[in-house]
PDB file of C-alpha atoms in Angstrom:
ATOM      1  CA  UNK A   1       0.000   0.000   0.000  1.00 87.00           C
ATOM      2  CA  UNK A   2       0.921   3.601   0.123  1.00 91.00           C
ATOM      3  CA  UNK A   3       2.154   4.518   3.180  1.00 94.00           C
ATOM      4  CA  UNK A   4       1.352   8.086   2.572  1.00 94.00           C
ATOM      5  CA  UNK A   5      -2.461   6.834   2.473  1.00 94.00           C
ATOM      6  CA  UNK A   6      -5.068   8.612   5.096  1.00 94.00           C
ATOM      7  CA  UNK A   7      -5.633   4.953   6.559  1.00 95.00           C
ATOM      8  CA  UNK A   8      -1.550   4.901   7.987  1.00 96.00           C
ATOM      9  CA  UNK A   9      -2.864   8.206  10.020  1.00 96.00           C
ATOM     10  CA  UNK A  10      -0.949   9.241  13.080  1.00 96.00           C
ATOM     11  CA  UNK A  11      -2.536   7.006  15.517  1.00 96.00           C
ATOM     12  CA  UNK A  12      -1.073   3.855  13.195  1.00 97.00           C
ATOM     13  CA  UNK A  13       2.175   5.176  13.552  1.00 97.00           C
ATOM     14  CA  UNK A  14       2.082   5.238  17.639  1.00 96.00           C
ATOM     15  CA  UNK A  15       1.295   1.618  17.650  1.00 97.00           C
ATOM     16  CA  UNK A  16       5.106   0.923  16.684  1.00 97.00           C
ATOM     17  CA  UNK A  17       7.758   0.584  19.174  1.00 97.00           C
ATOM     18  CA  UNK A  18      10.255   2.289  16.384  1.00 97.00           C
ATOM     19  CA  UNK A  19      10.235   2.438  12.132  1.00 97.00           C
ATOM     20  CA  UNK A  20      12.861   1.160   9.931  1.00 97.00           C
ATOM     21  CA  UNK A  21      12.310   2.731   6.318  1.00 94.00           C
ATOM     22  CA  UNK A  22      12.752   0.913   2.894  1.00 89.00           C
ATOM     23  CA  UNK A  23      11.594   3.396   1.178  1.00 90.00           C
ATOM     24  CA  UNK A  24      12.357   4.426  -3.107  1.00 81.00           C
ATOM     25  CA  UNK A  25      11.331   8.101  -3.171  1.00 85.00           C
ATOM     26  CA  UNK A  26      11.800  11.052  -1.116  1.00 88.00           C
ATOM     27  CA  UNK A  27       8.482  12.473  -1.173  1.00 91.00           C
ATOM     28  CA  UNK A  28       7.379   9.381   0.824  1.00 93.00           C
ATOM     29  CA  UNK A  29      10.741   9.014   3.269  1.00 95.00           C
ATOM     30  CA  UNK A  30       9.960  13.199   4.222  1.00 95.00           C
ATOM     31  CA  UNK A  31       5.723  11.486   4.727  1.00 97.00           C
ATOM     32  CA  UNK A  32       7.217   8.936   7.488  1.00 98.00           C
ATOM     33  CA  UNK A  33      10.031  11.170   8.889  1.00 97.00           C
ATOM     34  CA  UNK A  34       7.523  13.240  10.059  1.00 97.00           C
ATOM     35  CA  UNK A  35       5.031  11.154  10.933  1.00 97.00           C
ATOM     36  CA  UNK A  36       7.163   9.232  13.007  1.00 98.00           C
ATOM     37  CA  UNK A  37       8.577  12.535  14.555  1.00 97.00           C
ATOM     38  CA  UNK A  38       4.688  13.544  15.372  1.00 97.00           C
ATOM     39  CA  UNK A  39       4.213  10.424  17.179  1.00 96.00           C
ATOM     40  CA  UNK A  40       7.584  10.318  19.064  1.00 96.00           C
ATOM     41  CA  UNK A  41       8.950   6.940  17.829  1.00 97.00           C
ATOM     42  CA  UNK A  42      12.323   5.947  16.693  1.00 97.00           C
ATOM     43  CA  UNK A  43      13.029   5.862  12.927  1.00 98.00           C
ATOM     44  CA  UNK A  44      15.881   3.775  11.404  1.00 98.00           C
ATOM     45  CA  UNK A  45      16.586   5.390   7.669  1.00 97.00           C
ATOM     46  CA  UNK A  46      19.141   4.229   5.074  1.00 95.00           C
ATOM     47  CA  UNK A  47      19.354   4.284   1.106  1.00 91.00           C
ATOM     48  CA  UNK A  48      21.415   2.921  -1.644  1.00 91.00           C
ATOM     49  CA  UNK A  49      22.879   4.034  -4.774  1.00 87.00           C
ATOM     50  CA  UNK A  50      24.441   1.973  -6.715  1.00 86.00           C
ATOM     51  CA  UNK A  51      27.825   0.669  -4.178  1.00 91.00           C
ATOM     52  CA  UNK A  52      27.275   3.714  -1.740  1.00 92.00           C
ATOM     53  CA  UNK A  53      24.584   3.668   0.994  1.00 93.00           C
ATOM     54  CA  UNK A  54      23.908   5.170   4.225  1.00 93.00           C
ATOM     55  CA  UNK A  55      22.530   4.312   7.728  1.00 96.00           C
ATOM     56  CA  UNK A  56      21.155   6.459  10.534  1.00 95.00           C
ATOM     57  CA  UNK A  57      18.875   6.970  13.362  1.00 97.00           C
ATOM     58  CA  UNK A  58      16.580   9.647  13.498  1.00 97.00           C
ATOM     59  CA  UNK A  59      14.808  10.114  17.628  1.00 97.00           C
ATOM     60  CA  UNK A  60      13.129  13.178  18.245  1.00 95.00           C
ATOM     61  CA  UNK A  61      15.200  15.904  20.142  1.00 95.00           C
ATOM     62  CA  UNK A  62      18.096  13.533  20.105  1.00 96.00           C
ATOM     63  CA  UNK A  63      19.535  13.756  16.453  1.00 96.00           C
ATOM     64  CA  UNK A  64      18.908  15.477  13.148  1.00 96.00           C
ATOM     65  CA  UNK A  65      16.295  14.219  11.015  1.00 95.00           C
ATOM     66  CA  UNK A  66      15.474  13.293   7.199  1.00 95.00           C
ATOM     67  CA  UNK A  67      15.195  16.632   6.487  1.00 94.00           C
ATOM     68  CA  UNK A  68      18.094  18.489   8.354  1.00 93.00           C
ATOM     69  CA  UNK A  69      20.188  16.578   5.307  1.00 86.00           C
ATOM     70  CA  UNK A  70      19.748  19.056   1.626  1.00 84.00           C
ATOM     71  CA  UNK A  71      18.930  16.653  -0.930  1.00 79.00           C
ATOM     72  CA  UNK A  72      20.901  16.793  -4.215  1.00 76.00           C
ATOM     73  CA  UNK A  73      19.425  19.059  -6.879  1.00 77.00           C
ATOM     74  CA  UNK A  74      18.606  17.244 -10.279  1.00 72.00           C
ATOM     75  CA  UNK A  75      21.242  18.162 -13.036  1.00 77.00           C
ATOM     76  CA  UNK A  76      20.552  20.398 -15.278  1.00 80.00           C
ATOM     77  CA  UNK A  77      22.668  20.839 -18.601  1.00 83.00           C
ATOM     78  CA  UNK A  78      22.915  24.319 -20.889  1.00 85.00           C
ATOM     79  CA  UNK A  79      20.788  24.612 -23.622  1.00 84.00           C
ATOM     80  CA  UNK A  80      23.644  25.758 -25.685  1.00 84.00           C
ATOM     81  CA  UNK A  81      25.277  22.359 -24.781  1.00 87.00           C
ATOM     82  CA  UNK A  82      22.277  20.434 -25.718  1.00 89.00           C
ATOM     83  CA  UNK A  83      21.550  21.843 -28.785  1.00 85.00           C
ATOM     84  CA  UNK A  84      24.920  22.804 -30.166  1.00 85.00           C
ATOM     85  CA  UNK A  85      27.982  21.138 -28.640  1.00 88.00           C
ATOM     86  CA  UNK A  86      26.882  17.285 -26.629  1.00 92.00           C
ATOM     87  CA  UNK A  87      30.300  15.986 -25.619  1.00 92.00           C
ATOM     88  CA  UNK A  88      28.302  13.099 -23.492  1.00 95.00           C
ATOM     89  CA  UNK A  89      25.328  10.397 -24.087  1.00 96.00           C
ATOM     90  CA  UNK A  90      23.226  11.865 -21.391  1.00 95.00           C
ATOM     91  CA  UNK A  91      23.158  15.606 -23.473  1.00 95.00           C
ATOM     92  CA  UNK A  92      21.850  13.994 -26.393  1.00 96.00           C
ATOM     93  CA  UNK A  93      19.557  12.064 -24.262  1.00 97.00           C
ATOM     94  CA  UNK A  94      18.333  15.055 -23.277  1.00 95.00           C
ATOM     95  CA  UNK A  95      18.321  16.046 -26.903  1.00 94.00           C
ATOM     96  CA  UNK A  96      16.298  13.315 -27.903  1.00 96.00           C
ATOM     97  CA  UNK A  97      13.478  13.736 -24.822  1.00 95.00           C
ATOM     98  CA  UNK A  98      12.906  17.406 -25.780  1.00 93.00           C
ATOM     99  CA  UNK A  99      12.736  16.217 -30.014  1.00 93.00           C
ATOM    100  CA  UNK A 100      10.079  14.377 -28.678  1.00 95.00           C
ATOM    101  CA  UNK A 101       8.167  16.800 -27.031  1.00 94.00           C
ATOM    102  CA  UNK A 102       8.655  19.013 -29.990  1.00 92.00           C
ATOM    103  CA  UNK A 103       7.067  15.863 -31.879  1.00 93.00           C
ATOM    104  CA  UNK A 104       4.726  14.156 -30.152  1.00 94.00           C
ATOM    105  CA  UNK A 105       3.794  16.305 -26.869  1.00 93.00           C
ATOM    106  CA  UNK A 106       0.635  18.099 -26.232  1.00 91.00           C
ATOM    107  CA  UNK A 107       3.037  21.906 -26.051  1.00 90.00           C
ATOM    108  CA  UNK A 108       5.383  21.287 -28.573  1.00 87.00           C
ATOM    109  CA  UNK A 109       6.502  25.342 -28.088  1.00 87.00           C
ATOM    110  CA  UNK A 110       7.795  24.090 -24.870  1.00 88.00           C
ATOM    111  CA  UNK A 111      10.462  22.206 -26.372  1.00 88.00           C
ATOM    112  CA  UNK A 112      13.958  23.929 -26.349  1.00 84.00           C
ATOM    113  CA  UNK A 113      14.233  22.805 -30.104  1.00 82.00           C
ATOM    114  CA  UNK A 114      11.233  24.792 -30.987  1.00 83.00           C
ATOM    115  CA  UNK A 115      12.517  27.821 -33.315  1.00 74.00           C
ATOM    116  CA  UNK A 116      11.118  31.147 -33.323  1.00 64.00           C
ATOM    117  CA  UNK A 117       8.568  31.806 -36.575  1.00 58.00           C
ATOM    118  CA  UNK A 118      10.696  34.986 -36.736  1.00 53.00           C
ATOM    119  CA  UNK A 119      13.914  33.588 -37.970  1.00 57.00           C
ATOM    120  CA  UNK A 120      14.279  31.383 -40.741  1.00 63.00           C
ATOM    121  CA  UNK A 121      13.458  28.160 -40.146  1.00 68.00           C
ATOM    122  CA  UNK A 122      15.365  25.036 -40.085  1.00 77.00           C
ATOM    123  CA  UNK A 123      15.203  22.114 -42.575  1.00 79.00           C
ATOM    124  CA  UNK A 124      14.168  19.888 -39.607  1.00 82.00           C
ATOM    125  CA  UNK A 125      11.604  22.468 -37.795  1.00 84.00           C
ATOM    126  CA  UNK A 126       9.793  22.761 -41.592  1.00 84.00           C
ATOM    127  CA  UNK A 127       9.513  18.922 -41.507  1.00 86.00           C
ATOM    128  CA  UNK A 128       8.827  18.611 -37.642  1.00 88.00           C
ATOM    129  CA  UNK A 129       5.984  21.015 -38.319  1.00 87.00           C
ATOM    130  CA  UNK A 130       4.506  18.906 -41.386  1.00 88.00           C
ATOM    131  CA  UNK A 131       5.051  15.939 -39.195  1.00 88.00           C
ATOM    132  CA  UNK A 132       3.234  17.604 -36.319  1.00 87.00           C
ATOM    133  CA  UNK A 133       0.192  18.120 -38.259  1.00 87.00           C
ATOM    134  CA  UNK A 134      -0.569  14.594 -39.397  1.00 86.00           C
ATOM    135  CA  UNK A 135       2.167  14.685 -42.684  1.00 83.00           C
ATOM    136  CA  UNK A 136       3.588  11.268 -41.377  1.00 79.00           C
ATOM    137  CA  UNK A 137       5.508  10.745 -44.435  1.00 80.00           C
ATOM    138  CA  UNK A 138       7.659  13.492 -43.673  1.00 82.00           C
ATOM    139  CA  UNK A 139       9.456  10.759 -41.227  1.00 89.00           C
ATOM    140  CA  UNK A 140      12.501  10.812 -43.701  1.00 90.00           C
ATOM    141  CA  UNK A 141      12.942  14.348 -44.064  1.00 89.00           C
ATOM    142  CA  UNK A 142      13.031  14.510 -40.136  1.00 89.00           C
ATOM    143  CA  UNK A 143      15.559  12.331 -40.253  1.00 92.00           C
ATOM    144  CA  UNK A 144      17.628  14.317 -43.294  1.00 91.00           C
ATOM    145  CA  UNK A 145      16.823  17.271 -41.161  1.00 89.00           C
ATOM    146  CA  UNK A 146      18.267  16.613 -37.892  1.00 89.00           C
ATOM    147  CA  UNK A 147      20.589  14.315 -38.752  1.00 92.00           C
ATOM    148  CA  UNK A 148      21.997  15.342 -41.797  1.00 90.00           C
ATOM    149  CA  UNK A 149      21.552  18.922 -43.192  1.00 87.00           C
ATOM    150  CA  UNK A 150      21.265  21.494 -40.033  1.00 83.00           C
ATOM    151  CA  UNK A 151      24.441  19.625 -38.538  1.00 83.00           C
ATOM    152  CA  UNK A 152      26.191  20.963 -41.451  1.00 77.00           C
ATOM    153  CA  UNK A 153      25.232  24.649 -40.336  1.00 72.00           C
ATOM    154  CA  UNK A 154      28.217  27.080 -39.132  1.00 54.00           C
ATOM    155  CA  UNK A 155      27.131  26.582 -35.473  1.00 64.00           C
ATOM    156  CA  UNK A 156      28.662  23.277 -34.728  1.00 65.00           C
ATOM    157  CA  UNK A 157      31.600  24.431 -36.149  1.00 63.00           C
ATOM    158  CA  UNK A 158      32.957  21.860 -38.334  1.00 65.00           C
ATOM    159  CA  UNK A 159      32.682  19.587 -35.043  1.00 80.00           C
ATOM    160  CA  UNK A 160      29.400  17.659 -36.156  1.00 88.00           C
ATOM    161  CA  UNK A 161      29.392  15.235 -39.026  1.00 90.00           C
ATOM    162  CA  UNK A 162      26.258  14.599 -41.042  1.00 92.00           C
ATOM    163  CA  UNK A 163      25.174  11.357 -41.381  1.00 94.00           C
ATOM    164  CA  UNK A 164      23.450   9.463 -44.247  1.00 93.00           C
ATOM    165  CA  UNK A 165      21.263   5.787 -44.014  1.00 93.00           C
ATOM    166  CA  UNK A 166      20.787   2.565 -45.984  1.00 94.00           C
ATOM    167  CA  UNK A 167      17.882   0.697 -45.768  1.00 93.00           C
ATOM    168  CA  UNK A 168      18.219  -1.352 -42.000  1.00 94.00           C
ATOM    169  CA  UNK A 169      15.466  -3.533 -40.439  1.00 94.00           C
ATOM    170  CA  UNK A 170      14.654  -2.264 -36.771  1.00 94.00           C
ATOM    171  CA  UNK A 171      15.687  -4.139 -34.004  1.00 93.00           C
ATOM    172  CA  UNK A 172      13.818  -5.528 -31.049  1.00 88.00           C
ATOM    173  CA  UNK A 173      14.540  -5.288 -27.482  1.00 88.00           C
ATOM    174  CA  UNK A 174      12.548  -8.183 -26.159  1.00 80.00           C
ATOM    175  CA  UNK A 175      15.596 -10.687 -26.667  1.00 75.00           C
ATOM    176  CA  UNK A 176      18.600  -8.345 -26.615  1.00 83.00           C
ATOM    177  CA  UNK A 177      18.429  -4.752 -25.122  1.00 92.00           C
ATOM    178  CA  UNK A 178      22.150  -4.768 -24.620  1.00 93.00           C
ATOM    179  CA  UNK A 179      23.327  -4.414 -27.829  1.00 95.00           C
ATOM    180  CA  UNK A 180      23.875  -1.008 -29.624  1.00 96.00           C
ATOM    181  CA  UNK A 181      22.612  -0.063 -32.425  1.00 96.00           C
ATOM    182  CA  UNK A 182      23.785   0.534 -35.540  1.00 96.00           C
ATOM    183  CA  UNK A 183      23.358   3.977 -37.670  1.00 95.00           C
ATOM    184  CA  UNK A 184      20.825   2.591 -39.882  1.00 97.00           C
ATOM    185  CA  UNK A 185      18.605   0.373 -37.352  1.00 97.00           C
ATOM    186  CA  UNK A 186      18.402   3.481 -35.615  1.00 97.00           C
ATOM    187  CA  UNK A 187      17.188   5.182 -38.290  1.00 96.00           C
ATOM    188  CA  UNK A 188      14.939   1.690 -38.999  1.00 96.00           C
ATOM    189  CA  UNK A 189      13.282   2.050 -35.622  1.00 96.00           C
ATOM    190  CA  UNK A 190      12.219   6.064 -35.608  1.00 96.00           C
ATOM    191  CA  UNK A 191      10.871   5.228 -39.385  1.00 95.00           C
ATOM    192  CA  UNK A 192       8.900   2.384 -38.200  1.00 95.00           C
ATOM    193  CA  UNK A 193       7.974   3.090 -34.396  1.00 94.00           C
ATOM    194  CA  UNK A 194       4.602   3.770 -33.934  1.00 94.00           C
ATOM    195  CA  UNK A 195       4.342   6.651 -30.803  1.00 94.00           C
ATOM    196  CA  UNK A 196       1.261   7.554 -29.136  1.00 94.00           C
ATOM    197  CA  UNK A 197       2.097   8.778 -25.759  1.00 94.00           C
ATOM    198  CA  UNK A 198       1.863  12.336 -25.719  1.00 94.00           C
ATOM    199  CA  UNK A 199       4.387  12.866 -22.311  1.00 94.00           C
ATOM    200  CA  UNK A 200       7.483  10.995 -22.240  1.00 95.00           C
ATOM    201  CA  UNK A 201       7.928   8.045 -20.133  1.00 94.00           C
ATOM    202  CA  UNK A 202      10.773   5.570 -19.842  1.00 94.00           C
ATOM    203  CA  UNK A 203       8.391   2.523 -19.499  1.00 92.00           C
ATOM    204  CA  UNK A 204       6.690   3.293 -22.522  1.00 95.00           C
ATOM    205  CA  UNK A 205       8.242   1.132 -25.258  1.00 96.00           C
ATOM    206  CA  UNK A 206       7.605   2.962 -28.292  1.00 96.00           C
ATOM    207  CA  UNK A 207       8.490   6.353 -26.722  1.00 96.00           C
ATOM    208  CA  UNK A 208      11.903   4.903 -25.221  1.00 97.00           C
ATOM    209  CA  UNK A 209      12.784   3.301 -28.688  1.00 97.00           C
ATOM    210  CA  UNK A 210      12.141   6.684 -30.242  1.00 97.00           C
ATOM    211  CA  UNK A 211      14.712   8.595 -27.763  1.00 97.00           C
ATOM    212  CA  UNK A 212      17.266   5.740 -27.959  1.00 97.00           C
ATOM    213  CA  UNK A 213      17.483   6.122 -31.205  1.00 97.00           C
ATOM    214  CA  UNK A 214      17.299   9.566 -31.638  1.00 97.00           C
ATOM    215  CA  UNK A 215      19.951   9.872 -28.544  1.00 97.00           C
ATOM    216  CA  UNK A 216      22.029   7.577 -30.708  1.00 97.00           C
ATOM    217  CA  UNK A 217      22.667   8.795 -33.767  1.00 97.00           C
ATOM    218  CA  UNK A 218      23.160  12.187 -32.409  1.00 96.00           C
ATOM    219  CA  UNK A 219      25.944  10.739 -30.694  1.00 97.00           C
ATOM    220  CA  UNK A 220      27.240   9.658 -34.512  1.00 96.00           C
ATOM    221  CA  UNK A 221      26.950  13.164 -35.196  1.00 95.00           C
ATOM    222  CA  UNK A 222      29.437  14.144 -32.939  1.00 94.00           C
ATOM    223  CA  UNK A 223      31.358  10.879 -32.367  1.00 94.00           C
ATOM    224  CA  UNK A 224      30.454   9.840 -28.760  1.00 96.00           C
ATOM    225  CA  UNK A 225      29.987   6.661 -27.497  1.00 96.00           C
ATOM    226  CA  UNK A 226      26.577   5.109 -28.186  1.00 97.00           C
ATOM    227  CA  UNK A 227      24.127   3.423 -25.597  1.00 97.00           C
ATOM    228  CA  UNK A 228      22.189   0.221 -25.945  1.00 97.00           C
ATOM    229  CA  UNK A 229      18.604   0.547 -24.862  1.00 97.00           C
ATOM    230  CA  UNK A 230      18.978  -0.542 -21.927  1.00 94.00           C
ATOM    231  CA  UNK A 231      21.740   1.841 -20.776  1.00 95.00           C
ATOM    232  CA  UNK A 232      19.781   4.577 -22.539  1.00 96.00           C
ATOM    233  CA  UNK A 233      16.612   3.775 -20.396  1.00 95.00           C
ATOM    234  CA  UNK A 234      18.872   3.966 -17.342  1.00 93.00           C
ATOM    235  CA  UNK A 235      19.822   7.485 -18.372  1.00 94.00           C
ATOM    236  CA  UNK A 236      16.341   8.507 -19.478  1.00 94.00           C
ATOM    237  CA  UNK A 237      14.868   7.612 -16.443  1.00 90.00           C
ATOM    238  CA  UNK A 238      17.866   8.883 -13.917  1.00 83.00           C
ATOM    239  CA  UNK A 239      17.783   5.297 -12.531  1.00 78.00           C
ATOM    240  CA  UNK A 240      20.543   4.144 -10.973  1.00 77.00           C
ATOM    241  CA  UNK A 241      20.405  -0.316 -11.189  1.00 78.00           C
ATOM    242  CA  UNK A 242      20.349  -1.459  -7.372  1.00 83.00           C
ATOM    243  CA  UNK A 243      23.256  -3.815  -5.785  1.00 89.00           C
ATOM    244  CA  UNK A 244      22.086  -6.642  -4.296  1.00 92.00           C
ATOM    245  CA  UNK A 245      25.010  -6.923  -1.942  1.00 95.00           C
ATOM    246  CA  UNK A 246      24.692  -3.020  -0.503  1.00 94.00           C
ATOM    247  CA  UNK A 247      21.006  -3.575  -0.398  1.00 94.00           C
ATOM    248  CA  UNK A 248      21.833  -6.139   2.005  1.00 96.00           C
ATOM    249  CA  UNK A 249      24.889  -4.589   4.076  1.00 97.00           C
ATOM    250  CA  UNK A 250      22.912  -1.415   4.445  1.00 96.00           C
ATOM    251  CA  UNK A 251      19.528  -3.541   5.739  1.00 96.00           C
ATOM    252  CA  UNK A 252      22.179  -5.635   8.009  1.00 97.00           C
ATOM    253  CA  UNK A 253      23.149  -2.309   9.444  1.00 97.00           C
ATOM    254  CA  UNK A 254      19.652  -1.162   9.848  1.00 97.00           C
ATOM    255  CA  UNK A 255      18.656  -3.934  11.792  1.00 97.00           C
ATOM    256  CA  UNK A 256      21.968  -3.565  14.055  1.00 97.00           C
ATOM    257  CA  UNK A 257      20.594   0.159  14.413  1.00 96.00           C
ATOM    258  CA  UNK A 258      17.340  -0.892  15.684  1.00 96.00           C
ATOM    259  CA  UNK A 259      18.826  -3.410  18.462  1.00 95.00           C
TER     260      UNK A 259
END
């Protein structure tokens, strides 16, 4: 269940002798920190990322709680990075999350790629507009667009290399979401994915093979290391893959707190 849910009230919480968190977000760890502070009993907290992971004790007027600690800010790149000089796979992530708002989202203004009507426009924001407004066969000069033709553009300063496809059949990930893809099956799977989810979201198959793709061969375009889906998912979705062995050091340790 929820924990944050109106039948855990304050009353459920002074039934417990102390707490001992396992909590994955931070919105619900802040619910039960104060909760547990409001009804006076002991609360064990820890969390893992990856190999690191913490352990403490939080007892009212005896030590700092879950919120003394300032929580790390989420990172934020430069547009000009994004749009003009990625030297990493999580800016053209990014990239590719914001070509798909432009795309397929409900505010497609809100998109950094979305180019003032005052200024000329680009050969990929004429065929992103088409594209927008039902001209689905436009997929190709998308591709040409963004790929190909604006990288060529003085901005990028002779860093960016444009990139041209063969015909490729798309992969699948059901078997192998490891391997990365190659120029062309990238290309394969934004010609031949079929999106219909208007807000991005990493557990949406279609939308995630759109931005691996598209994160990948902007990566071509400026020679950085590609990502296989999975590894592009991670990034997508700011997850970081849990280790079973600090998992269970760090709940070890909890239990040793609560003793």
């Amino acid at each position: 269940a929820n924990i944050k849910s109106s039948e855990f009230h304050l009353n459920w919480f002074s039934g417990f002798s102390a707490a001992v968190n396992a909590l994955d977000n931070v919105d619900a760890r802040r619910h039960v920190n104060r909760m547990c502070l409001a009804s006076g009993i002991p609360l064990v907290e820890a969390g893992t990322t990856g190999y690191l992971g913490r352990v403490f004790p939080i007892i009212k007027d005896e030590t700092a709680c879950y919120e003394c600690f300032p929580k790390p800010a989420q990172k934020v790149y430069p547009i000009c990075t994004i749009r003009s000089t990625p030297d990493k796979p999580v800016h053209c992530i990014v990239r590719a999350k914001e070509n798909y708002k432009l795309l397929f989202g409900p505010q497609p203004e809100e998109s950094m790629l979305n180019e003032d009507e005052t200024v000329e426009a680009s050969t990929y924001s004429e065929a992103a507009s088409a594209f927008r407004k039902g001209q689905k066969h436009r997929i190709d000069d998308l591709l040409v667009g963004l790929f190909h033709a604006d990288v060529k553009k003085e901005k990028y300063k002779g860093k960016a290399k444009p990139l041209s496809f063969s015909p490729a059949q798309a992969p699948t990930v059901s078997n192998d979401d490891r391997r990365v893809w190659t120029r062309d099956e990238c290309a394969a799977v934004i010609k031949s994915v079929n999106v219909t989810a208007k807000e991005f979201d990493k557990d949406d198959e279609p939308a995630m093979l759109f931005v691996a793709a598209a994160a990948n061969l902007r990566c071509a375009n400026f020679d950085i290391e590609r990502l296989s889906y999975y590894d592009a998912k991670g990034v997508a979705g700011n997850i970081v893959p849990a280790i079973a062995t600090t998992n269970a050091i760090i709940a070890g340790l909890q239990v040793s707190q609560l003793l």
